[in-house]
PDB file of C-alpha atoms in Angstrom:
ATOM      1  CA  MET E  13      95.955 112.871  72.220  1.00  0.00           C
ATOM      2  CA  ILE E  14      93.792 110.459  73.420  1.00  0.00           C
ATOM      3  CA  VAL E  15      91.668 108.337  70.183  1.00  0.00           C
ATOM      4  CA  THR E  16      89.336 105.307  70.385  1.00  0.00           C
ATOM      5  CA  ASP E  17      89.384 103.648  66.851  1.00  0.00           C
ATOM      6  CA  GLU E  18      90.092 100.368  65.678  1.00  0.00           C
ATOM      7  CA  ARG E  19      93.844 101.486  64.905  1.00  0.00           C
ATOM      8  CA  VAL E  20      94.471 100.844  68.931  1.00  0.00           C
ATOM      9  CA  GLY E  21      92.917  97.394  68.836  1.00  0.00           C
ATOM     10  CA  ARG E  22      95.066  96.362  65.895  1.00  0.00           C
ATOM     11  CA  PHE E  23      98.239  97.934  67.576  1.00  0.00           C
ATOM     12  CA  VAL E  24      97.317  95.891  70.692  1.00  0.00           C
ATOM     13  CA  ALA E  25      96.892  92.861  69.359  1.00  0.00           C
ATOM     14  CA  GLU E  26      99.849  92.758  67.289  1.00  0.00           C
ATOM     15  CA  ARG E  27     102.025  93.922  69.897  1.00  0.00           C
ATOM     16  CA  THR E  28     100.849  91.134  72.195  1.00  0.00           C
ATOM     17  CA  GLY E  29     100.370  88.491  69.527  1.00  0.00           C
ATOM     18  CA  SER E  30      96.730  88.347  71.059  1.00  0.00           C
ATOM     19  CA  PHE E  31      93.517  87.628  69.269  1.00  0.00           C
ATOM     20  CA  ILE E  32      91.143  90.313  70.998  1.00  0.00           C
ATOM     21  CA  CYS E  33      87.577  89.113  70.746  1.00  0.00           C
ATOM     22  CA  PRO E  34      84.742  91.222  70.485  1.00  0.00           C
ATOM     23  CA  PRO E  35      83.037  93.287  73.069  1.00  0.00           C
ATOM     24  CA  TYR E  36      85.546  95.438  73.647  1.00  0.00           C
ATOM     25  CA  THR E  37      86.288  99.026  73.720  1.00  0.00           C
ATOM     26  CA  PHE E  38      89.808 101.257  72.920  1.00  0.00           C
ATOM     27  CA  LEU E  39      91.495 104.076  74.523  1.00  0.00           C
ATOM     28  CA  GLY E  40      95.035 104.736  72.408  1.00  0.00           C
ATOM     29  CA  ILE E  41      97.447 107.106  72.956  1.00  0.00           C
ATOM     30  CA  GLU E  42      98.242 109.187  68.803  1.00  0.00           C
ATOM     31  CA  ARG E  43     101.211 111.032  68.179  1.00  0.00           C
ATOM     32  CA  GLY E  44     102.271 112.469  64.643  1.00  0.00           C
ATOM     33  CA  GLY E  45      99.383 110.466  62.858  1.00  0.00           C
ATOM     34  CA  GLU E  46     100.269 107.124  64.730  1.00  0.00           C
ATOM     35  CA  VAL E  47      98.729 104.749  67.751  1.00  0.00           C
ATOM     36  CA  ILE E  48     102.021 104.880  69.862  1.00  0.00           C
ATOM     37  CA  ALA E  49     100.346 102.696  72.932  1.00  0.00           C
ATOM     38  CA  GLY E  50      96.938 101.636  73.587  1.00  0.00           C
ATOM     39  CA  ALA E  51      94.548  99.374  76.325  1.00  0.00           C
ATOM     40  CA  VAL E  52      91.912  97.834  74.996  1.00  0.00           C
ATOM     41  CA  PHE E  53      88.956  96.438  77.646  1.00  0.00           C
ATOM     42  CA  ASN E  54      86.913  93.141  76.967  1.00  0.00           C
ATOM     43  CA  CYS E  55      85.937  90.255  79.237  1.00  0.00           C
ATOM     44  CA  PHE E  56      83.392  92.825  81.005  1.00  0.00           C
ATOM     45  CA  VAL E  57      81.853  90.283  84.018  1.00  0.00           C
ATOM     46  CA  GLY E  58      80.163  93.459  85.896  1.00  0.00           C
ATOM     47  CA  SER E  59      82.103  94.717  88.604  1.00  0.00           C
ATOM     48  CA  SER E  60      85.231  93.649  86.944  1.00  0.00           C
ATOM     49  CA  VAL E  61      86.577  94.605  83.276  1.00  0.00           C
ATOM     50  CA  GLU E  62      90.327  92.833  81.659  1.00  0.00           C
ATOM     51  CA  VAL E  63      92.663  94.973  80.364  1.00  0.00           C
ATOM     52  CA  THR E  64      94.941  94.214  77.482  1.00  0.00           C
ATOM     53  CA  VAL E  65      98.093  97.236  76.944  1.00  0.00           C
ATOM     54  CA  ALA E  66     100.845  97.617  74.545  1.00  0.00           C
ATOM     55  CA  GLY E  67     102.917 100.920  73.782  1.00  0.00           C
ATOM     56  CA  LYS E  68     105.035 103.634  75.048  1.00  0.00           C
ATOM     57  CA  GLY E  69     104.383 107.028  75.750  1.00  0.00           C
ATOM     58  CA  TRP E  70     101.796 106.755  78.798  1.00  0.00           C
ATOM     59  CA  ASP E  71     101.038 109.962  80.095  1.00  0.00           C
ATOM     60  CA  ARG E  72      99.089 110.802  83.386  1.00  0.00           C
ATOM     61  CA  ALA E  73      95.783 112.685  81.526  1.00  0.00           C
ATOM     62  CA  PHE E  74      95.935 108.648  79.843  1.00  0.00           C
ATOM     63  CA  PHE E  75      96.060 107.197  83.377  1.00  0.00           C
ATOM     64  CA  ARG E  76      92.946 109.577  84.256  1.00  0.00           C
ATOM     65  CA  ALA E  77      90.937 108.310  80.597  1.00  0.00           C
ATOM     66  CA  VAL E  78      91.586 104.827  81.815  1.00  0.00           C
ATOM     67  CA  GLY E  79      90.478 105.382  85.218  1.00  0.00           C
ATOM     68  CA  ASP E  80      87.582 107.321  84.412  1.00  0.00           C
ATOM     69  CA  TYR E  81      85.991 105.252  81.916  1.00  0.00           C
ATOM     70  CA  VAL E  82      86.840 101.979  83.627  1.00  0.00           C
ATOM     71  CA  PHE E  83      85.520 103.225  87.514  1.00  0.00           C
ATOM     72  CA  ARG E  84      83.175 105.963  86.433  1.00  0.00           C
ATOM     73  CA  GLN E  85      82.053 105.046  83.006  1.00  0.00           C
ATOM     74  CA  MET E  86      81.748 101.693  83.352  1.00  0.00           C
ATOM     75  CA  GLY E  87      80.609 101.364  86.776  1.00  0.00           C
ATOM     76  CA  CYS E  88      83.808  98.570  88.072  1.00  0.00           C
ATOM     77  CA  CYS E  89      85.487  98.610  91.071  1.00  0.00           C
ATOM     78  CA  ARG E  90      87.939  95.967  89.528  1.00  0.00           C
ATOM     79  CA  MET E  91      90.359  96.113  86.604  1.00  0.00           C
ATOM     80  CA  GLY E  92      92.661  93.364  85.793  1.00  0.00           C
ATOM     81  CA  PHE E  93      95.561  92.702  83.581  1.00  0.00           C
ATOM     82  CA  THR E  94      97.017  89.334  82.979  1.00  0.00           C
ATOM     83  CA  THR E  95     100.754  89.552  81.422  1.00  0.00           C
ATOM     84  CA  GLU E  96     103.824  88.040  80.565  1.00  0.00           C
ATOM     85  CA  GLN E  97     106.009  90.779  80.497  1.00  0.00           C
ATOM     86  CA  GLU E  98     107.274  92.099  83.769  1.00  0.00           C
ATOM     87  CA  THR E  99     107.200  95.818  83.043  1.00  0.00           C
ATOM     88  CA  VAL E 100     103.668  95.757  82.395  1.00  0.00           C
ATOM     89  CA  ALA E 101     103.155  94.267  85.623  1.00  0.00           C
ATOM     90  CA  ARG E 102     105.063  96.790  87.011  1.00  0.00           C
ATOM     91  CA  LEU E 103     102.616  99.625  85.522  1.00  0.00           C
ATOM     92  CA  ALA E 104      99.980  97.978  86.392  1.00  0.00           C
ATOM     93  CA  GLU E 105     101.815  98.123  90.061  1.00  0.00           C
ATOM     94  CA  ARG E 106     101.904 101.864  89.735  1.00  0.00           C
ATOM     95  CA  LEU E 107      98.804 102.403  88.969  1.00  0.00           C
ATOM     96  CA  GLY E 108      98.048 100.862  92.392  1.00  0.00           C
ATOM     97  CA  GLY E 109      97.181  96.933  91.627  1.00  0.00           C
ATOM     98  CA  VAL E 110      98.505  94.528  93.513  1.00  0.00           C
ATOM     99  CA  ARG E 111      99.781  91.052  92.223  1.00  0.00           C
ATOM    100  CA  GLU E 112      96.768  88.294  93.165  1.00  0.00           C
ATOM    101  CA  GLY E 113      99.240  85.126  91.725  1.00  0.00           C
ATOM    102  CA  VAL E 114     100.443  83.650  88.717  1.00  0.00           C
ATOM    103  CA  MET E 115      98.397  81.320  85.881  1.00  0.00           C
ATOM    104  CA  ARG E 116     100.536  78.915  84.372  1.00  0.00           C
ATOM    105  CA  SER E 117     100.960  78.567  81.065  1.00  0.00           C
ATOM    106  CA  TYR E 118      98.565  80.849  80.190  1.00  0.00           C
ATOM    107  CA  PHE E 119     100.358  82.216  77.130  1.00  0.00           C
ATOM    108  CA  GLY E 120     101.590  78.739  76.378  1.00  0.00           C
ATOM    109  CA  PRO E 121     103.804  76.104  77.500  1.00  0.00           C
ATOM    110  CA  GLY E 122     106.016  77.154  79.869  1.00  0.00           C
ATOM    111  CA  ARG E 123     104.913  80.969  79.240  1.00  0.00           C
ATOM    112  CA  ASP E 124     102.928  81.860  82.893  1.00  0.00           C
ATOM    113  CA  GLY E 125     100.412  84.457  83.139  1.00  0.00           C
ATOM    114  CA  ILE E 126     100.771  87.569  86.214  1.00  0.00           C
ATOM    115  CA  VAL E 127      97.251  88.481  87.257  1.00  0.00           C
ATOM    116  CA  ILE E 128      97.705  92.038  88.739  1.00  0.00           C
ATOM    117  CA  GLY E 129      93.883  93.769  89.643  1.00  0.00           C
ATOM    118  CA  VAL E 130      93.429  97.236  90.772  1.00  0.00           C
ATOM    119  CA  LEU E 131      90.571  98.001  92.994  1.00  0.00           C
ATOM    120  CA  ALA E 132      88.673 101.541  92.122  1.00  0.00           C
ATOM    121  CA  ASP E 133      89.737 103.439  95.346  1.00  0.00           C
ATOM    122  CA  GLU E 134      93.439 102.114  95.369  1.00  0.00           C
ATOM    123  CA  TYR E 135      93.640 103.729  91.921  1.00  0.00           C
ATOM    124  CA  LYS E 136      96.355 106.194  91.717  1.00  0.00           C
ATOM    125  CA  PHE E 137      95.625 108.018  89.359  1.00  0.00           C
ATOM    126  CA  ARG E 138      91.446 108.902  90.220  1.00  0.00           C
ATOM    127  CA  SER E 139      90.587 112.421  88.833  1.00  0.00           C
TER     128      SER E 139
END
């Protein structure tokens, strides 16, 4: 079941070790009454939005909901991911993303951030 409440933000923040600043919105997956995965959309700049993700259990319905929210409802042409986790980078690439670069020490000394951009016309889970 897809959920959109504050539990998703807490889940993502706890698992990524991040402090997520408003404004933001959430989409998450709930199973058995618990959030098991989530995406936080923040840093909206009109044509692009940053996405912070955590968890497991992603499915096509969730990916379609993410794409619909970003590209149709928000009207963005791009969503970006910055991560130090190779698994998240590969997930973004499976969505149609392209590695755009590395931000050195983005997450602290020696902890680089991999930057992946996903364009609307390249998103693999369009509905």
